[in-house]
GROMACS .gro file of C-alpha atoms in nm:
model
  155
    1GLU     CA    1   0.957   1.976  -4.239
    2GLU     CA    2   0.949   2.266  -4.477
    3VAL     CA    3   1.102   2.615  -4.405
    4VAL     CA    4   0.812   2.904  -4.519
    5CYS     CA    5   0.940   3.222  -4.402
    6ALA     CA    6   1.278   3.396  -4.303
    7GLY     CA    7   1.384   3.705  -4.105
    8LEU     CA    8   1.719   3.842  -3.966
    9VAL     CA    9   1.751   3.976  -3.597
   10LYS     CA   10   2.028   4.023  -3.372
   11ASP     CA   11   2.202   4.289  -3.637
   12GLY     CA   12   2.181   4.032  -3.870
   13ASP     CA   13   2.391   3.776  -3.645
   14LYS     CA   14   2.114   3.525  -3.638
   15VAL     CA   15   1.854   3.406  -3.907
   16LEU     CA   16   1.486   3.293  -3.800
   17THR     CA   17   1.294   3.048  -3.991
   18GLY     CA   18   0.914   2.996  -4.008
   19LEU     CA   19   0.850   2.637  -4.014
   20SER     CA   20   0.585   2.398  -4.111
   21SER     CA   21   0.564   2.256  -3.783
   22GLY     CA   22   0.479   2.556  -3.597
   23ALA     CA   23   0.820   2.622  -3.407
   24VAL     CA   24   1.064   2.903  -3.527
   25ALA     CA   25   1.416   2.786  -3.578
   26VAL     CA   26   1.745   3.009  -3.478
   27TRP     CA   27   2.023   2.997  -3.713
   28LYS     CA   28   2.402   3.161  -3.693
   29TRP     CA   29   2.498   3.333  -4.019
   30GLY     CA   30   2.794   3.172  -4.106
   31ALA     CA   31   2.689   2.875  -3.972
   32LEU     CA   32   2.373   2.778  -4.132
   33HIS     CA   33   2.401   2.405  -4.179
   34ALA     CA   34   2.204   2.309  -3.866
   35PRO     CA   35   1.953   2.544  -3.633
   36THR     CA   36   2.134   2.650  -3.306
   37ASP     CA   37   1.762   2.640  -3.124
   38ARG     CA   38   1.409   2.576  -3.237
   39LEU     CA   39   1.132   2.826  -3.073
   40PRO     CA   40   0.807   2.673  -2.999
   41GLY     CA   41   0.486   2.818  -2.920
   42HIS     CA   42   0.231   2.824  -3.240
   43LEU     CA   43  -0.033   2.568  -3.301
   44GLN     CA   44   0.029   2.545  -3.668
   45ALA     CA   45   0.259   2.648  -3.912
   46VAL     CA   46   0.468   2.992  -3.935
   47ASN     CA   47   0.335   3.147  -4.260
   48CYS     CA   48   0.520   3.487  -4.215
   49LEU     CA   49   0.795   3.676  -4.011
   50GLN     CA   50   0.850   4.037  -3.964
   51PRO     CA   51   1.144   4.136  -3.748
   52LEU     CA   52   1.091   4.463  -3.562
   53ASP     CA   53   1.410   4.549  -3.401
   54ARG     CA   54   1.761   4.364  -3.261
   55ASP     CA   55   1.570   4.137  -3.066
   56CYS     CA   56   1.190   4.139  -3.151
   57TYR     CA   57   0.983   3.990  -3.435
   58LEU     CA   58   0.621   3.910  -3.501
   59THR     CA   59   0.492   3.599  -3.639
   60GLY     CA   60   0.174   3.505  -3.814
   61SER     CA   61   0.047   3.166  -3.847
   62ASP     CA   62  -0.205   2.860  -3.992
   63ASP     CA   63  -0.380   2.942  -3.645
   64GLY     CA   64  -0.506   3.236  -3.721
   65VAL     CA   65  -0.282   3.463  -3.458
   66ILE     CA   66  -0.035   3.712  -3.502
   67ARG     CA   67   0.259   3.685  -3.201
   68MET     CA   68   0.547   3.911  -3.087
   69MET     CA   69   0.827   3.709  -2.999
   70GLN     CA   70   1.136   3.773  -2.872
   71VAL     CA   71   1.487   3.547  -2.950
   72HIS     CA   72   1.717   3.490  -2.615
   73PRO     CA   73   1.562   3.516  -2.402
   74ASN     CA   74   1.283   3.339  -2.642
   75ARG     CA   75   0.970   3.372  -2.563
   76ILE     CA   76   0.604   3.537  -2.658
   77ILE     CA   77   0.578   3.884  -2.527
   78ALA     CA   78   0.225   3.904  -2.656
   79VAL     CA   79  -0.054   3.821  -2.915
   80VAL     CA   80  -0.114   4.109  -3.102
   81GLY     CA   81  -0.422   4.007  -3.266
   82GLY     CA   82  -0.567   3.741  -3.555
   83HIS     CA   83  -0.823   3.686  -3.820
   84ALA     CA   84  -1.135   3.531  -3.641
   85ARG     CA   85  -1.487   3.571  -3.695
   86ASP     CA   86  -1.520   3.647  -3.326
   87ALA     CA   87  -1.208   3.839  -3.251
   88SER     CA   88  -1.250   3.780  -2.877
   89GLN     CA   89  -1.084   3.435  -2.899
   90VAL     CA   90  -0.803   3.525  -3.034
   91TYR     CA   91  -0.706   3.650  -2.704
   92LYS     CA   92  -0.939   3.391  -2.498
   93LYS     CA   93  -0.839   3.086  -2.693
   94GLY     CA   94  -0.496   3.181  -2.876
   95ARG     CA   95  -0.657   3.091  -3.223
   96GLY     CA   96  -0.836   3.237  -3.508
   97ASP     CA   97  -1.062   3.089  -3.805
   98PHE     CA   98  -0.841   3.202  -4.114
   99PRO     CA   99  -0.447   3.154  -4.146
  100ILE     CA  100  -0.238   3.438  -4.153
  101GLU     CA  101  -0.061   3.494  -4.482
  102GLY     CA  102   0.169   3.833  -4.448
  103ILE     CA  103   0.226   4.091  -4.207
  104GLU     CA  104   0.383   4.418  -4.263
  105VAL     CA  105   0.497   4.668  -4.038
  106ASP     CA  106   0.452   5.059  -4.117
  107ARG     CA  107   0.753   5.267  -4.138
  108THR     CA  108   0.680   5.401  -3.807
  109GLY     CA  109   0.647   5.119  -3.616
  110THR     CA  110   0.328   5.183  -3.493
  111PHE     CA  111   0.046   4.920  -3.651
  112VAL     CA  112   0.089   4.623  -3.851
  113CYS     CA  113  -0.125   4.514  -4.128
  114SER     CA  114  -0.214   4.154  -4.159
  115SER     CA  115  -0.346   3.959  -4.449
  116SER     CA  116  -0.553   3.607  -4.425
  117HIS     CA  117  -0.836   3.399  -4.626
  118ASP     CA  118  -1.086   3.592  -4.465
  119GLY     CA  119  -1.010   3.849  -4.751
  120VAL     CA  120  -0.968   4.157  -4.494
  121ILE     CA  121  -0.695   4.338  -4.426
  122LYS     CA  122  -0.673   4.417  -4.003
  123PHE     CA  123  -0.470   4.699  -3.875
  124HIS     CA  124  -0.320   4.577  -3.583
  125ASP     CA  125  -0.162   4.900  -3.302
  126ILE     CA  126   0.182   4.777  -3.174
  127ALA     CA  127   0.297   5.042  -3.025
  128SER     CA  128   0.207   4.995  -2.651
  129LEU     CA  129   0.367   4.612  -2.660
  130ALA     CA  130   0.659   4.597  -2.428
  131VAL     CA  131   0.937   4.399  -2.370
  132ASP     CA  132   0.932   4.320  -1.975
  133GLU     CA  133   1.310   4.329  -1.887
  134GLY     CA  134   1.208   4.225  -1.514
  135GLY     CA  135   1.175   3.823  -1.645
  136ASP     CA  136   0.994   3.717  -1.329
  137GLU     CA  137   0.694   3.459  -1.265
  138ASP     CA  138   0.436   3.719  -1.257
  139SER     CA  139   0.554   3.913  -1.561
  140GLU     CA  140   0.525   3.586  -1.763
  141GLU     CA  141   0.176   3.511  -1.611
  142GLU     CA  142   0.093   3.881  -1.704
  143GLU     CA  143   0.193   3.807  -2.093
  144ARG     CA  144   0.004   3.460  -2.123
  145ARG     CA  145  -0.336   3.677  -2.013
  146GLY     CA  146  -0.230   3.882  -2.264
  147ARG     CA  147  -0.139   4.240  -2.075
  148ARG     CA  148   0.060   4.466  -2.253
  149THR     CA  149   0.306   4.741  -2.129
  150LYS     CA  150   0.579   5.007  -2.318
  151ARG     CA  151   0.780   4.845  -2.559
  152LYS     CA  152   1.121   5.063  -2.658
  153ARG     CA  153   1.194   5.052  -3.012
  154THR     CA  154   1.554   5.066  -3.123
  155LYS     CA  155   1.613   5.235  -3.517
   0.00000   0.00000   0.00000
C-alpha cells in the first residue's frame, strides 16, 4: 500500500495521507510511526488531497470523483464533482471515467479546479457545500444523496 499524497488538518496536529488502497490514513504529528485512524470512502486510490479548513478536506481519486470529507467525526460530506463522459454518473453512481490527478482550491475558497486524464480542467463550486453539525440519520441520508447546504469557512 503506497502513500500517494498528504495534507495537514486540525491546525497542523494531524497529517492525512491518501493511500493506493482508497483509504485516507490519519497520523498524529510527532507520532508518525503508525496511523491513528483509517478513513474509507473511495473505490480506488486517493491521488490528491487538499485541506480546506481545520476539519474539512477534498480528495481526488482514481474512481474519477472529488469528495469533500471531514475528519473527526470522519465522514463524506458531499460529492463535489468529477471527470466523466456523462456528468450525472458521478452523482448517481459515485464514479467517473477518468482518474482525478490534481485539485487546487482558489484563494477565496469558492472553487476547486481539477485535472484528469481526459485533458480537461474543470471548475467546481464548493462555496455552498456544508458541514451539518446535527449528525442525525436524516442528514447522513441526505449527504449520501448529494444534497448540499451552507458551510462555514474558517480563515
